[in-house]
């Protein structure tokens, strides 16, 4: 039981990032895979905050919170399913917590494989499952300081 | 007494992230009734998780003292 | 004619990179999009050189060359087709020329869109068309200094 | 005289990146015949581009003095 517990804690650490995900963080993640010489193809999804207008009000930022313990369990399940479904070498999922401003990155999914065939589909699968099944909550903040709770479409 | 965690808009409805609720018995249906009485959750798009698993609101089973209970609005990551 | 000529020259400059594509270059490309506040989703494909074994010999690197003028024209056509086919905000394609060692990146496709739905498919479309239609030639170099000309499968 | 560019393995077969060839006439079929005589291109998986467009080897049309001609092995980018 102890080792499973630590494994989960480790996964939690890896997933959530305080504030925006920086382009340099993406570069570091890519660089870490250059020693893996059986990888031929990477696919990366990045979610960026749009400055949408809602009823004439401009969105400035999203503040994210999460039920982290449940998120860690769910992400573990999603990862296992993706490894079973697709032929992947590595898989990484990162999501912001706290405030992320328009133009900044909040979500980073990274899959690697020997060949390119399945990487696009694997990324799409992970992105969709994280968005629909992982308990993360976004609060959209407007320039006026008003807010509304984000709903995924 | 059961400890209940609230997330997202539900934490604003409950005006707290976590609270203790006294139930008449330890059944899941009593919990759902108590949450509805206090926060009208039948009218909210929320789900209830017990020990990190979503349970249907019409399920019936017994809860234990240190079960981890959470009321969750729609997920909106990404 | 002059402006079309300069446009093509500019596209050539943008596509081919001498040697490996660095993770920091990918980060810079991402960072440049943070001022575009109508973008919600990016998808990135990266091709990495594998150290494959062929008949017991280990591949060390690929040396790329290209018919650059024709490549520029073909890439222009592929880009136009992709913009017509998918709902994209931006699209960038980079490929290495010269020597790229195993573990390094040789190919970088980057698409951005308001919403995520089409980005995976758009990336896959671009990757496949570049691989099959753009006159780029890879020479696989083995540890033994022997070589063979790469064939796309 | 027509200038011909060679790429990839074809540059190794021709032992140069570019050369000038004299043809008996300026037709595309004469060019293909001359390339076959010199490099046996019918036996190689190569394509011929004129002014950056791939042409079928059995097409017939006239070439001009400053047409850009290139002999290309299979593409293997990525």
XYZ file of C-alpha atoms in Angstrom:
462
model
C 0.000 0.000 0.000
C 2.798 2.407 0.884
C 4.409 2.258 -2.545
C 1.070 2.877 -4.293
C 0.520 5.849 -2.026
C 3.907 7.349 -2.869
C 3.364 6.679 -6.560
C 0.161 8.706 -6.425
C 1.801 11.551 -4.565
C 4.528 11.617 -7.199
C 2.014 11.758 -9.999
C 0.240 14.647 -8.313
C 3.501 16.562 -8.134
C 4.094 16.029 -11.797
C 0.677 17.116 -13.046
C -0.145 20.428 -11.400
C 1.895 23.553 -11.948
C 1.336 26.787 -10.041
C 0.371 29.507 -12.545
C 1.001 29.477 -16.288
C 3.021 26.758 -18.018
C 6.083 28.479 -19.490
C 7.394 27.779 -23.015
C 10.765 27.054 -21.378
C 9.140 24.280 -19.338
C 7.914 22.711 -22.590
C 11.454 22.986 -24.001
C 12.890 21.234 -20.915
C 10.337 18.437 -21.263
C 11.357 17.994 -24.909
C 15.080 18.097 -24.081
C 14.662 15.336 -21.463
C 13.560 12.981 -24.234
C 16.653 13.428 -26.386
C 18.458 10.632 -24.575
C 15.674 8.205 -25.536
C 16.921 7.022 -28.886
C 13.996 4.729 -29.633
C 11.620 7.724 -29.981
C 10.847 8.863 -33.524
C 7.791 11.088 -33.001
C 6.478 13.461 -30.354
C 3.089 15.113 -30.291
C 2.312 18.028 -27.993
C -0.988 19.679 -27.210
C -0.979 23.091 -25.526
C -4.095 24.787 -24.215
C -3.838 28.590 -24.274
C -6.234 31.020 -22.558
C -8.266 33.027 -25.071
C -9.360 36.611 -24.348
C -12.946 35.795 -25.325
C -15.652 38.397 -25.174
C -18.824 37.399 -23.312
C -21.760 39.853 -23.403
C -19.360 42.662 -24.262
C -17.005 41.868 -21.376
C -13.445 40.769 -22.074
C -11.970 37.745 -20.367
C -8.598 38.394 -18.770
C -7.623 35.186 -17.035
C -8.794 31.855 -15.679
C -8.186 30.780 -12.090
C -7.964 26.997 -11.816
C -8.542 24.822 -8.794
C -8.700 21.034 -8.559
C -9.653 18.177 -6.317
C -6.061 17.055 -6.471
C -6.324 13.644 -4.796
C -9.152 12.524 -7.094
C -7.419 14.102 -10.110
C -4.287 12.063 -9.385
C -6.279 8.820 -9.268
C -8.211 9.662 -12.420
C -5.074 10.669 -14.307
C -3.444 7.418 -13.286
C -6.405 5.523 -14.771
C -6.382 7.628 -17.967
C -2.652 7.046 -18.401
C -2.982 3.278 -17.962
C -5.829 3.222 -20.495
C -3.818 5.252 -23.024
C -0.755 3.007 -22.655
C -3.003 -0.019 -23.254
C -4.732 1.565 -26.254
C -1.806 3.179 -28.089
C 1.763 2.173 -28.754
C 3.531 4.892 -26.739
C 6.977 5.283 -25.249
C 6.204 8.199 -22.889
C 3.262 10.303 -21.825
C 3.166 13.479 -19.744
C 0.237 15.617 -18.622
C 0.552 19.008 -16.927
C -2.175 21.429 -15.897
C -2.025 24.826 -14.242
C -3.516 25.688 -10.865
C -4.157 29.288 -9.810
C -4.268 32.234 -12.169
C -3.374 31.945 -15.867
C -3.721 35.086 -17.986
C -5.045 35.326 -21.551
C -2.288 34.291 -23.982
C -0.637 32.035 -21.410
C -0.618 28.235 -21.393
C -2.676 26.200 -18.910
C -2.561 22.636 -20.261
C 0.285 20.570 -21.728
C -0.072 17.016 -23.015
C 3.027 15.328 -24.430
C 3.172 11.871 -26.007
C 6.123 10.115 -27.605
C 6.305 6.980 -29.709
C 8.676 5.012 -31.883
C 6.651 5.913 -34.986
C 4.277 8.751 -35.714
C 1.117 6.888 -36.682
C -0.749 6.939 -33.359
C 0.611 10.048 -31.648
C -2.046 12.503 -32.859
C -4.912 10.252 -31.829
C -3.276 9.477 -28.481
C -2.911 13.190 -27.724
C -6.530 13.858 -28.670
C -7.678 10.956 -26.480
C -5.732 12.264 -23.476
C -6.865 15.866 -23.937
C -10.524 14.843 -24.177
C -10.425 12.514 -21.190
C -8.623 15.068 -18.998
C -11.138 17.757 -19.929
C -14.181 15.577 -19.248
C -13.072 13.326 -16.388
C -10.506 15.103 -14.240
C -11.907 17.303 -11.426
C -10.390 20.649 -12.413
C -12.453 23.827 -12.147
C -11.863 27.056 -14.060
C -13.169 30.455 -13.009
C -13.129 32.970 -15.849
C -12.123 36.430 -14.714
C -13.166 39.492 -16.727
C -11.394 42.822 -17.070
C -14.226 44.283 -14.942
C -13.251 41.842 -12.106
C -16.548 40.050 -12.635
C -16.264 36.311 -13.104
C -18.113 33.224 -14.284
C -17.404 29.540 -13.827
C -16.009 27.951 -16.969
C -18.045 25.207 -18.659
C -16.329 22.857 -21.120
C -18.084 22.515 -24.464
C -20.310 13.608 11.625
C -19.035 13.379 8.069
C -16.487 15.717 6.493
C -17.579 17.135 3.132
C -15.283 18.943 0.666
C -16.632 21.530 -1.772
C -15.002 22.568 -5.032
C -15.393 25.292 -7.659
C -18.734 27.079 -7.656
C -19.952 24.645 -4.967
C -17.422 26.088 -2.510
C -19.004 29.493 -3.188
C -22.502 28.100 -2.657
C -21.403 26.472 0.611
C -19.209 29.468 1.528
C -16.462 27.075 2.600
C -14.075 24.460 1.165
C -14.922 21.875 3.769
C -17.424 21.334 6.579
C -18.761 18.658 8.917
C -22.370 17.542 8.610
C -24.389 15.505 11.124
C -26.681 12.935 9.484
C -29.570 10.988 10.942
C -27.908 7.808 9.745
C -24.764 6.909 7.804
C -26.508 6.104 4.491
C -25.525 7.809 1.224
C -29.190 8.774 0.653
C -29.249 10.640 3.992
C -26.147 12.536 2.913
C -27.752 13.511 -0.406
C -30.937 14.645 1.403
C -28.936 16.691 3.908
C -26.960 18.347 1.085
C -30.171 19.117 -0.749
C -31.826 20.582 2.341
C -28.863 22.831 2.967
C -27.818 23.745 -0.615
C -30.657 22.624 -2.926
C -28.176 20.390 -4.794
C -30.927 18.749 -6.862
C -31.111 22.059 -8.712
C -27.345 22.305 -9.211
C -25.280 20.460 -11.834
C -23.143 18.752 -9.179
C -21.837 15.253 -8.629
C -20.912 13.625 -5.338
C -17.722 11.613 -4.991
C -17.085 9.140 -2.171
C -13.471 8.148 -1.733
C -12.645 9.807 -5.066
C -15.257 7.901 -7.072
C -18.376 9.582 -8.463
C -21.528 7.888 -7.120
C -25.020 8.197 -8.562
C -27.282 10.245 -6.319
C -29.883 7.463 -6.192
C -27.379 4.793 -5.110
C -27.757 3.444 -1.635
C -24.946 2.237 0.578
C -23.528 2.991 3.982
C -20.862 5.570 4.585
C -18.065 5.288 7.089
C -16.816 7.947 9.480
C -13.627 8.757 7.579
C -14.918 8.420 4.022
C -13.681 11.245 1.799
C -16.781 12.999 0.474
C -16.703 15.758 -2.140
C -19.337 17.771 -3.989
C -18.121 18.631 -7.493
C -19.476 21.001 -10.135
C -18.869 20.247 -13.861
C -15.214 19.718 -14.676
C -13.695 22.489 -16.758
C -9.982 21.806 -17.072
C -8.034 22.558 -20.215
C 6.246 38.812 -59.791
C 8.765 40.452 -57.494
C 6.603 40.169 -54.396
C 5.851 36.509 -55.105
C 9.564 35.898 -55.517
C 10.381 37.544 -52.197
C 7.535 35.667 -50.530
C 9.070 32.399 -51.666
C 12.529 33.359 -50.522
C 11.089 34.251 -47.128
C 9.329 30.934 -46.870
C 12.539 29.116 -47.697
C 14.316 30.968 -44.932
C 11.635 30.004 -42.474
C 11.493 26.305 -43.281
C 15.057 25.000 -43.340
C 17.288 25.059 -40.305
C 20.964 24.137 -40.402
C 21.500 21.109 -38.135
C 19.201 19.912 -35.361
C 16.119 21.846 -34.251
C 16.742 22.862 -30.642
C 14.095 22.571 -27.899
C 14.736 26.276 -27.202
C 13.711 27.093 -30.773
C 10.408 25.290 -30.151
C 9.962 27.309 -26.947
C 10.567 30.575 -28.829
C 8.006 29.593 -31.469
C 5.464 28.907 -28.705
C 6.275 32.168 -26.895
C 5.703 34.186 -30.089
C 2.070 33.028 -30.069
C 1.282 34.291 -26.587
C 0.288 37.712 -27.911
C -2.372 36.080 -30.133
C -5.281 36.011 -27.745
C -7.714 34.326 -30.119
C -5.714 31.074 -29.986
C -7.043 28.354 -27.679
C -5.146 25.280 -28.867
C -1.729 24.459 -30.280
C -0.587 21.138 -31.659
C 3.068 20.363 -32.266
C 4.667 17.442 -34.053
C 8.375 16.797 -33.572
C 10.341 14.236 -35.547
C 13.302 12.829 -33.629
C 16.135 10.726 -35.085
C 16.062 7.142 -33.808
C 19.241 5.114 -33.294
C 17.797 2.172 -35.235
C 19.770 -0.977 -35.788
C 19.946 -2.214 -39.389
C 21.648 -5.579 -39.988
C 23.482 -5.226 -36.683
C 24.765 -1.729 -37.489
C 23.691 1.199 -35.359
C 22.453 4.411 -36.940
C 24.137 7.500 -35.576
C 22.736 10.415 -37.557
C 20.896 11.484 -40.684
C 22.301 14.050 -43.100
C 19.513 15.929 -44.874
C 19.630 17.752 -48.173
C 16.794 19.317 -50.148
C 15.859 20.764 -53.500
C 15.100 24.004 -51.704
C 13.430 25.971 -54.506
C 10.951 23.192 -55.271
C 10.466 22.528 -51.539
C 9.502 26.191 -51.015
C 6.900 25.999 -53.786
C 5.502 22.684 -52.564
C 5.326 23.901 -48.962
C 3.491 27.005 -50.110
C 0.908 24.781 -51.836
C 0.592 22.458 -48.803
C 0.084 25.449 -46.489
C -2.621 26.944 -48.722
C -4.389 23.576 -48.855
C -4.240 23.160 -45.073
C -5.598 26.677 -44.445
C -8.484 25.886 -46.838
C -9.191 22.501 -45.248
C -8.886 23.295 -41.533
C -9.867 26.207 -39.365
C -6.394 27.375 -38.337
C -4.962 30.611 -36.994
C -1.272 29.862 -37.645
C 0.869 27.164 -39.174
C 4.649 26.704 -39.120
C 6.841 24.025 -40.658
C 10.570 23.632 -40.013
C 12.959 20.951 -41.238
C 16.649 20.398 -40.664
C 19.307 20.403 -43.344
C 22.735 18.890 -42.764
C 23.601 16.486 -39.971
C 21.152 15.629 -37.191
C 22.299 13.085 -34.608
C 20.210 10.309 -33.027
C 18.064 11.797 -30.244
C 17.967 15.209 -31.910
C 14.988 16.829 -33.646
C 14.816 17.194 -37.436
C 11.180 18.135 -38.115
C 8.810 20.567 -36.376
C 5.204 21.191 -37.391
C 3.189 23.680 -35.339
C -0.501 24.525 -35.835
C -2.695 26.844 -33.787
C -6.434 27.323 -33.767
C -9.195 29.003 -31.800
C -10.505 25.615 -30.667
C -8.867 22.236 -30.367
C -11.111 20.070 -32.534
C -9.119 20.121 -35.793
C -5.553 20.676 -34.616
C -4.532 17.022 -34.365
C -5.822 16.184 -37.826
C -4.267 19.333 -39.315
C -0.869 18.410 -37.871
C -1.138 14.847 -39.183
C -2.124 16.164 -42.626
C 0.872 18.519 -42.751
C 3.345 15.910 -41.514
C 2.188 13.345 -44.076
C 2.217 15.762 -46.983
C 5.666 17.114 -46.115
C 7.057 13.591 -45.841
C 5.587 12.422 -49.141
C 5.646 15.544 -51.328
C 8.533 17.791 -50.315
C 11.896 17.037 -51.974
C 14.003 16.391 -48.882
C 16.536 13.566 -48.853
C 17.946 11.807 -45.800
C 21.185 9.834 -45.723
C 21.415 7.541 -42.726
C 24.895 7.412 -41.245
C 25.984 4.395 -39.193
C 28.496 4.241 -36.351
C 30.782 2.369 -38.783
C 30.686 5.433 -41.130
C 28.752 3.344 -43.649
C 25.535 4.919 -44.864
C 22.284 4.209 -46.666
C 19.713 6.524 -48.203
C 16.602 6.836 -46.054
C 13.285 5.602 -47.470
C 10.031 6.829 -45.912
C 7.595 4.058 -45.016
C 22.704 22.337 -73.677
C 20.406 21.843 -70.699
C 21.409 22.179 -67.043
C 20.379 19.203 -64.901
C 20.416 19.149 -61.075
C 20.872 15.917 -59.150
C 19.783 15.302 -55.570
C 20.278 12.680 -52.882
C 21.485 9.299 -54.103
C 21.143 10.563 -57.698
C 23.939 13.075 -57.064
C 26.109 10.107 -56.055
C 25.131 8.150 -59.169
C 25.944 11.185 -61.355
C 28.998 12.079 -59.219
C 27.939 15.726 -59.330
C 25.145 18.035 -58.152
C 24.651 19.607 -61.538
C 25.811 19.129 -65.116
C 25.065 20.226 -68.661
C 23.785 17.716 -71.200
C 23.591 18.088 -74.972
C 20.418 16.608 -76.480
C 19.634 15.783 -80.107
C 16.491 17.881 -79.733
C 14.783 19.863 -76.959
C 12.011 17.373 -76.257
C 11.385 15.924 -72.780
C 11.577 12.387 -74.211
C 15.077 13.086 -75.546
C 16.082 14.254 -72.087
C 14.714 11.073 -70.475
C 16.523 8.922 -73.078
C 19.793 10.779 -72.522
C 19.487 10.377 -68.749
C 18.764 6.667 -69.176
C 21.711 6.166 -71.509
C 24.048 7.857 -69.075
C 22.632 6.689 -65.700
C 20.138 3.886 -66.472
C 17.409 5.904 -64.771
C 14.667 3.482 -65.870
C 16.133 1.131 -63.262
C 16.284 3.788 -60.532
C 13.353 4.988 -58.439
C 13.758 8.573 -59.616
C 11.411 11.318 -60.771
C 12.214 14.212 -63.083
C 11.036 17.732 -62.265
C 10.865 20.532 -64.839
C 10.584 23.989 -63.367
C 9.888 22.450 -59.961
C 6.992 20.273 -61.119
C 7.274 16.479 -61.366
C 6.574 15.307 -64.937
C 5.702 11.759 -65.975
C 8.568 10.117 -67.862
C 6.292 9.285 -70.810
C 5.014 12.866 -71.197
C 6.065 14.687 -74.311
C 6.639 18.406 -74.551
C 9.427 20.745 -75.559
C 11.991 22.052 -73.126
C 13.506 25.500 -73.184
C 17.138 26.463 -72.727
C 16.776 27.821 -69.190
C 14.246 25.322 -67.831
C 15.158 24.130 -64.351
C 15.548 20.353 -64.600
C 16.107 18.098 -61.591
C 16.401 14.345 -61.077
C 14.993 13.377 -57.699
C 15.150 10.119 -55.753
C 12.308 9.207 -53.341
C 11.604 11.942 -50.808
C 12.584 11.043 -47.267
C 12.074 14.087 -45.106
C 10.851 13.896 -41.523
